[in-house]
JSON list of C-alpha atoms and ligand atoms in Angstrom, two decimals:
[
{"chain": "J", "resi": 29, "resn": "MET", "atom": "CA", "xyz": [10.11, -20.90, 3.17]},
{"chain": "J", "resi": 30, "resn": "ASP", "atom": "CA", "xyz": [7.28, -18.99, 1.49]},
{"chain": "J", "resi": 31, "resn": "LYS", "atom": "CA", "xyz": [8.26, -15.86, -0.28]},
{"chain": "J", "resi": 32, "resn": "VAL", "atom": "CA", "xyz": [5.02, -13.96, -0.13]},
{"chain": "J", "resi": 33, "resn": "VAL", "atom": "CA", "xyz": [3.97, -10.57, -1.45]},
{"chain": "J", "resi": 34, "resn": "VAL", "atom": "CA", "xyz": [0.54, -9.34, -0.40]},
{"chain": "J", "resi": 35, "resn": "GLY", "atom": "CA", "xyz": [-1.64, -6.97, -2.40]},
{"chain": "J", "resi": 36, "resn": "ALA", "atom": "CA", "xyz": [-4.82, -5.03, -1.68]},
{"chain": "J", "resi": 37, "resn": "ALA", "atom": "CA", "xyz": [-7.67, -4.80, -4.16]},
{"chain": "J", "resi": 38, "resn": "ILE", "atom": "CA", "xyz": [-9.11, -1.68, -2.58]},
{"chain": "J", "resi": 39, "resn": "VAL", "atom": "CA", "xyz": [-12.66, -0.95, -3.69]},
{"chain": "J", "resi": 40, "resn": "ASP", "atom": "CA", "xyz": [-14.59, 2.19, -2.77]},
{"chain": "J", "resi": 41, "resn": "GLY", "atom": "CA", "xyz": [-18.30, 2.66, -2.11]},
{"chain": "J", "resi": 42, "resn": "GLY", "atom": "CA", "xyz": [-18.91, 3.26, -5.79]},
{"chain": "J", "resi": 43, "resn": "GLY", "atom": "CA", "xyz": [-17.25, 0.00, -6.82]},
{"chain": "J", "resi": 44, "resn": "ARG", "atom": "CA", "xyz": [-14.11, 1.64, -8.14]},
{"chain": "J", "resi": 45, "resn": "LEU", "atom": "CA", "xyz": [-10.77, -0.18, -7.80]},
{"chain": "J", "resi": 46, "resn": "LEU", "atom": "CA", "xyz": [-7.59, 1.59, -6.64]},
{"chain": "J", "resi": 47, "resn": "ALA", "atom": "CA", "xyz": [-4.60, 1.05, -8.93]},
{"chain": "J", "resi": 48, "resn": "ALA", "atom": "CA", "xyz": [-1.05, 2.20, -8.09]},
{"chain": "J", "resi": 49, "resn": "GLN", "atom": "CA", "xyz": [1.70, 3.02, -10.56]},
{"chain": "J", "resi": 50, "resn": "ARG", "atom": "CA", "xyz": [5.12, 1.63, -9.65]},
{"chain": "J", "resi": 51, "resn": "ALA", "atom": "CA", "xyz": [8.06, 3.97, -9.35]},
{"chain": "J", "resi": 52, "resn": "ASP", "atom": "CA", "xyz": [10.74, 1.26, -9.33]},
{"chain": "J", "resi": 53, "resn": "PRO", "atom": "CA", "xyz": [12.68, -0.83, -10.23]},
{"chain": "J", "resi": 54, "resn": "PRO", "atom": "CA", "xyz": [13.26, 0.58, -13.73]},
{"chain": "J", "resi": 55, "resn": "GLU", "atom": "CA", "xyz": [11.96, -2.54, -15.47]},
{"chain": "J", "resi": 56, "resn": "LEU", "atom": "CA", "xyz": [8.61, -2.28, -13.65]},
{"chain": "J", "resi": 57, "resn": "ALA", "atom": "CA", "xyz": [8.35, 1.51, -13.33]},
{"chain": "J", "resi": 58, "resn": "GLY", "atom": "CA", "xyz": [5.25, 2.93, -14.98]},
{"chain": "J", "resi": 59, "resn": "GLY", "atom": "CA", "xyz": [3.34, -0.34, -14.66]},
{"chain": "J", "resi": 60, "resn": "TRP", "atom": "CA", "xyz": [0.23, -0.51, -12.48]},
{"chain": "J", "resi": 61, "resn": "GLU", "atom": "CA", "xyz": [-0.31, -2.86, -9.57]},
{"chain": "J", "resi": 62, "resn": "PHE", "atom": "CA", "xyz": [-2.26, -3.63, -6.48]},
{"chain": "J", "resi": 63, "resn": "PRO", "atom": "CA", "xyz": [-0.58, -1.78, -3.62]},
{"chain": "J", "resi": 64, "resn": "GLY", "atom": "CA", "xyz": [1.21, -4.06, -1.18]},
{"chain": "J", "resi": 65, "resn": "GLY", "atom": "CA", "xyz": [4.57, -5.62, -0.62]},
{"chain": "J", "resi": 66, "resn": "LYS", "atom": "CA", "xyz": [6.63, -8.35, 0.96]},
{"chain": "J", "resi": 67, "resn": "VAL", "atom": "CA", "xyz": [5.54, -10.08, 4.13]},
{"chain": "J", "resi": 68, "resn": "ASP", "atom": "CA", "xyz": [8.19, -9.72, 6.84]},
{"chain": "J", "resi": 69, "resn": "PRO", "atom": "CA", "xyz": [9.58, -12.87, 8.53]},
{"chain": "J", "resi": 70, "resn": "GLY", "atom": "CA", "xyz": [7.16, -13.99, 11.21]},
{"chain": "J", "resi": 71, "resn": "GLU", "atom": "CA", "xyz": [4.49, -11.54, 10.07]},
{"chain": "J", "resi": 72, "resn": "ASP", "atom": "CA", "xyz": [0.90, -12.58, 9.35]},
{"chain": "J", "resi": 73, "resn": "ASP", "atom": "CA", "xyz": [-0.24, -11.95, 5.73]},
{"chain": "J", "resi": 74, "resn": "ARG", "atom": "CA", "xyz": [-3.14, -9.71, 6.71]},
{"chain": "J", "resi": 75, "resn": "THR", "atom": "CA", "xyz": [-0.97, -7.76, 9.12]},
{"chain": "J", "resi": 76, "resn": "ALA", "atom": "CA", "xyz": [1.49, -7.17, 6.30]},
{"chain": "J", "resi": 77, "resn": "LEU", "atom": "CA", "xyz": [-1.35, -6.02, 4.03]},
{"chain": "J", "resi": 78, "resn": "ILE", "atom": "CA", "xyz": [-2.50, -3.46, 6.57]},
{"chain": "J", "resi": 79, "resn": "ARG", "atom": "CA", "xyz": [1.08, -2.27, 7.24]},
{"chain": "J", "resi": 80, "resn": "GLU", "atom": "CA", "xyz": [1.89, -1.92, 3.54]},
{"chain": "J", "resi": 81, "resn": "CYS", "atom": "CA", "xyz": [-1.29, 0.12, 2.91]},
{"chain": "J", "resi": 82, "resn": "GLN", "atom": "CA", "xyz": [-0.34, 2.45, 5.74]},
{"chain": "J", "resi": 83, "resn": "GLU", "atom": "CA", "xyz": [3.22, 2.82, 4.45]},
{"chain": "J", "resi": 84, "resn": "GLU", "atom": "CA", "xyz": [2.41, 3.18, 0.75]},
{"chain": "J", "resi": 85, "resn": "LEU", "atom": "CA", "xyz": [-0.95, 4.99, 0.81]},
{"chain": "J", "resi": 86, "resn": "GLY", "atom": "CA", "xyz": [-1.28, 6.44, 4.33]},
{"chain": "J", "resi": 87, "resn": "VAL", "atom": "CA", "xyz": [-4.64, 4.76, 4.85]},
{"chain": "J", "resi": 88, "resn": "MET", "atom": "CA", "xyz": [-6.07, 2.17, 7.22]},
{"chain": "J", "resi": 89, "resn": "VAL", "atom": "CA", "xyz": [-7.71, -0.70, 5.38]},
{"chain": "J", "resi": 90, "resn": "GLU", "atom": "CA", "xyz": [-9.85, -3.61, 6.41]},
{"chain": "J", "resi": 91, "resn": "ALA", "atom": "CA", "xyz": [-9.34, -6.81, 4.43]},
{"chain": "J", "resi": 92, "resn": "GLY", "atom": "CA", "xyz": [-12.25, -8.91, 3.24]},
{"chain": "J", "resi": 93, "resn": "GLU", "atom": "CA", "xyz": [-12.30, -11.98, 1.00]},
{"chain": "J", "resi": 94, "resn": "GLN", "atom": "CA", "xyz": [-9.14, -13.29, -0.60]},
{"chain": "J", "resi": 95, "resn": "VAL", "atom": "CA", "xyz": [-9.00, -13.15, -4.40]},
{"chain": "J", "resi": 96, "resn": "GLY", "atom": "CA", "xyz": [-7.92, -16.57, -5.61]},
{"chain": "J", "resi": 97, "resn": "GLY", "atom": "CA", "xyz": [-4.91, -18.24, -4.02]},
{"chain": "J", "resi": 98, "resn": "ASP", "atom": "CA", "xyz": [-1.21, -17.94, -4.73]},
{"chain": "J", "resi": 99, "resn": "TRP", "atom": "CA", "xyz": [-0.57, -15.98, -7.92]},
{"chain": "J", "resi": 100, "resn": "PRO", "atom": "CA", "xyz": [2.93, -16.54, -9.37]},
{"chain": "J", "resi": 101, "resn": "LEU", "atom": "CA", "xyz": [5.52, -13.75, -9.38]},
{"chain": "J", "resi": 102, "resn": "ALA", "atom": "CA", "xyz": [9.15, -13.78, -10.53]},
{"chain": "J", "resi": 103, "resn": "ASP", "atom": "CA", "xyz": [11.97, -15.20, -8.41]},
{"chain": "J", "resi": 104, "resn": "GLY", "atom": "CA", "xyz": [9.85, -17.79, -6.58]},
{"chain": "J", "resi": 105, "resn": "TYR", "atom": "CA", "xyz": [7.58, -15.22, -4.96]},
{"chain": "J", "resi": 106, "resn": "VAL", "atom": "CA", "xyz": [3.84, -15.60, -4.84]},
{"chain": "J", "resi": 107, "resn": "LEU", "atom": "CA", "xyz": [1.29, -12.79, -4.65]},
{"chain": "J", "resi": 108, "resn": "ARG", "atom": "CA", "xyz": [-1.77, -13.10, -2.39]},
{"chain": "J", "resi": 109, "resn": "VAL", "atom": "CA", "xyz": [-4.51, -10.52, -2.83]},
{"chain": "J", "resi": 110, "resn": "TRP", "atom": "CA", "xyz": [-7.48, -9.54, -0.69]},
{"chain": "J", "resi": 111, "resn": "LEU", "atom": "CA", "xyz": [-10.44, -7.31, -1.37]},
{"chain": "J", "resi": 112, "resn": "ALA", "atom": "CA", "xyz": [-10.15, -4.39, 0.98]},
{"chain": "J", "resi": 113, "resn": "GLU", "atom": "CA", "xyz": [-11.84, -1.14, 1.89]},
{"chain": "J", "resi": 114, "resn": "ILE", "atom": "CA", "xyz": [-10.48, 2.04, 3.37]},
{"chain": "J", "resi": 115, "resn": "VAL", "atom": "CA", "xyz": [-11.72, 2.67, 6.87]},
{"chain": "J", "resi": 116, "resn": "GLU", "atom": "CA", "xyz": [-9.59, 5.75, 7.56]},
{"chain": "J", "resi": 117, "resn": "GLY", "atom": "CA", "xyz": [-7.77, 8.31, 5.44]},
{"chain": "J", "resi": 118, "resn": "GLU", "atom": "CA", "xyz": [-7.45, 9.35, 1.82]},
{"chain": "J", "resi": 119, "resn": "PRO", "atom": "CA", "xyz": [-4.93, 7.43, -0.28]},
{"chain": "J", "resi": 120, "resn": "GLU", "atom": "CA", "xyz": [-1.78, 9.32, -1.29]},
{"chain": "J", "resi": 121, "resn": "ALA", "atom": "CA", "xyz": [1.02, 8.06, -3.54]},
{"chain": "J", "resi": 122, "resn": "LYS", "atom": "CA", "xyz": [3.77, 7.94, -0.91]},
{"chain": "J", "resi": 123, "resn": "GLU", "atom": "CA", "xyz": [5.88, 5.40, -2.77]},
{"chain": "J", "resi": 124, "resn": "HIS", "atom": "CA", "xyz": [4.13, 5.16, -6.15]},
{"chain": "J", "resi": 125, "resn": "LEU", "atom": "CA", "xyz": [4.24, 7.52, -9.11]},
{"chain": "J", "resi": 126, "resn": "ASP", "atom": "CA", "xyz": [0.47, 7.87, -9.24]},
{"chain": "J", "resi": 127, "resn": "LEU", "atom": "CA", "xyz": [-2.81, 6.43, -8.03]},
{"chain": "J", "resi": 128, "resn": "ARG", "atom": "CA", "xyz": [-6.06, 6.03, -9.93]},
{"chain": "J", "resi": 129, "resn": "TRP", "atom": "CA", "xyz": [-9.54, 4.98, -8.92]},
{"chain": "J", "resi": 130, "resn": "LEU", "atom": "CA", "xyz": [-10.78, 2.88, -11.82]},
{"chain": "J", "resi": 131, "resn": "ALA", "atom": "CA", "xyz": [-14.50, 2.61, -12.48]},
{"chain": "J", "resi": 132, "resn": "ARG", "atom": "CA", "xyz": [-15.72, -0.72, -13.80]},
{"chain": "J", "resi": 133, "resn": "HIS", "atom": "CA", "xyz": [-15.49, 0.42, -17.44]},
{"chain": "J", "resi": 134, "resn": "GLU", "atom": "CA", "xyz": [-11.97, 1.73, -16.83]},
{"chain": "J", "resi": 135, "resn": "LEU", "atom": "CA", "xyz": [-10.44, -1.37, -15.26]},
{"chain": "J", "resi": 136, "resn": "TYR", "atom": "CA", "xyz": [-8.17, -2.04, -18.22]},
{"chain": "J", "resi": 137, "resn": "ASP", "atom": "CA", "xyz": [-7.34, 1.59, -19.03]},
{"chain": "J", "resi": 138, "resn": "VAL", "atom": "CA", "xyz": [-3.96, 1.32, -17.29]},
{"chain": "J", "resi": 139, "resn": "PRO", "atom": "CA", "xyz": [-1.08, -0.99, -18.23]},
{"chain": "J", "resi": 140, "resn": "TRP", "atom": "CA", "xyz": [-1.22, -3.47, -15.33]},
{"chain": "J", "resi": 141, "resn": "LEU", "atom": "CA", "xyz": [1.90, -5.40, -14.49]},
{"chain": "J", "resi": 142, "resn": "PRO", "atom": "CA", "xyz": [1.66, -8.83, -16.21]},
{"chain": "J", "resi": 143, "resn": "ALA", "atom": "CA", "xyz": [1.44, -10.58, -12.80]},
{"chain": "J", "resi": 144, "resn": "ASP", "atom": "CA", "xyz": [-1.46, -8.39, -11.70]},
{"chain": "J", "resi": 145, "resn": "LEU", "atom": "CA", "xyz": [-3.56, -8.47, -14.86]},
{"chain": "J", "resi": 146, "resn": "PRO", "atom": "CA", "xyz": [-5.20, -11.90, -14.31]},
{"chain": "J", "resi": 147, "resn": "ILE", "atom": "CA", "xyz": [-5.95, -10.84, -10.75]},
{"chain": "J", "resi": 148, "resn": "VAL", "atom": "CA", "xyz": [-7.84, -7.78, -12.03]},
{"chain": "J", "resi": 149, "resn": "ARG", "atom": "CA", "xyz": [-10.05, -10.19, -13.98]},
{"chain": "J", "resi": 150, "resn": "ALA", "atom": "CA", "xyz": [-10.55, -12.29, -10.86]},
{"chain": "J", "resi": 151, "resn": "VAL", "atom": "CA", "xyz": [-11.44, -9.18, -8.83]},
{"chain": "J", "resi": 152, "resn": "GLN", "atom": "CA", "xyz": [-13.97, -8.19, -11.48]},
{"chain": "J", "resi": 153, "resn": "GLY", "atom": "CA", "xyz": [-15.52, -11.66, -11.32]},
{"chain": "J", "resi": 154, "resn": "GLN", "atom": "CA", "xyz": [-15.65, -11.60, -7.54]},
{"chain": "J", "resi": 155, "resn": "LEU", "atom": "CA", "xyz": [-17.28, -8.17, -7.47]},
{"chain": "J", "resi": 156, "resn": "ASP", "atom": "CA", "xyz": [-19.80, -9.38, -10.04]},
{"chain": "J", "resi": 157, "resn": "GLY", "atom": "CA", "xyz": [-20.68, -12.11, -7.59]},
{"chain": "J", "resi": 158, "resn": "GLY", "atom": "CA", "xyz": [-18.84, -14.91, -9.40]},
{"chain": "B", "resi": 1, "resn": "LIG", "atom": "N1", "xyz": [4.79, -7.30, -7.55]},
{"chain": "B", "resi": 1, "resn": "LIG", "atom": "C1", "xyz": [3.83, -7.40, -8.51]},
{"chain": "B", "resi": 1, "resn": "LIG", "atom": "N2", "xyz": [2.58, -6.97, -8.26]},
{"chain": "B", "resi": 1, "resn": "LIG", "atom": "C2", "xyz": [2.28, -6.44, -7.04]},
{"chain": "B", "resi": 1, "resn": "LIG", "atom": "C3", "xyz": [3.24, -6.32, -6.04]},
{"chain": "B", "resi": 1, "resn": "LIG", "atom": "C4", "xyz": [4.51, -6.75, -6.33]},
{"chain": "B", "resi": 1, "resn": "LIG", "atom": "O1", "xyz": [4.10, -7.87, -9.63]},
{"chain": "B", "resi": 1, "resn": "LIG", "atom": "N3", "xyz": [1.02, -6.04, -6.81]},
{"chain": "B", "resi": 1, "resn": "LIG", "atom": "C5", "xyz": [6.16, -7.76, -7.82]},
{"chain": "B", "resi": 1, "resn": "LIG", "atom": "C6", "xyz": [7.10, -6.63, -8.16]},
{"chain": "B", "resi": 1, "resn": "LIG", "atom": "C7", "xyz": [8.39, -7.08, -7.59]},
{"chain": "B", "resi": 1, "resn": "LIG", "atom": "C8", "xyz": [8.05, -8.01, -6.45]},
{"chain": "B", "resi": 1, "resn": "LIG", "atom": "O2", "xyz": [6.68, -8.37, -6.64]},
{"chain": "B", "resi": 1, "resn": "LIG", "atom": "O3", "xyz": [9.10, -7.84, -8.58]},
{"chain": "B", "resi": 1, "resn": "LIG", "atom": "C9", "xyz": [8.27, -7.42, -5.07]},
{"chain": "B", "resi": 1, "resn": "LIG", "atom": "O4", "xyz": [7.46, -6.28, -4.91]},
{"chain": "B", "resi": 1, "resn": "LIG", "atom": "P1", "xyz": [7.95, -5.07, -3.97]},
{"chain": "B", "resi": 1, "resn": "LIG", "atom": "O5", "xyz": [9.17, -4.51, -4.56]},
{"chain": "B", "resi": 1, "resn": "LIG", "atom": "O6", "xyz": [6.75, -4.13, -4.01]},
{"chain": "B", "resi": 1, "resn": "LIG", "atom": "O7", "xyz": [8.12, -5.66, -2.61]}
]
């Protein structure tokens, strides 16, 4: 059985990327990630992505291209990430400590979780048309 976590690389009209600061567990708290979470049994990945963005940020997103494939996480989980844009609402940190919109020159200004860091590079490449 796949143990899948989905994440949203949410980009705004100005090309800024939304980063979210984890509140828990203690060993990950303070680190920055793509918002998202675990896919429920029987749930479609993209449905989970939309649900998680509603729960965590209070926004409706539309998912675009996937960023890479299965990115490894701890405990046999994989992370799947999609480019996404907000179609309704303003993001709020409902479950995170903080949110930041990172301009292109600020992409590495936050301490990304180790699992998410290579994905930030991939997002950058994809936005640059690579
Ligand atoms: N995780 C991660 N990066 C993300 C989302 C999740 O590294 N963008 C990791 C943190 C947890 C696990 O996946 O170890 C499960 O995440 P959650 O607790 O958000 O379901």
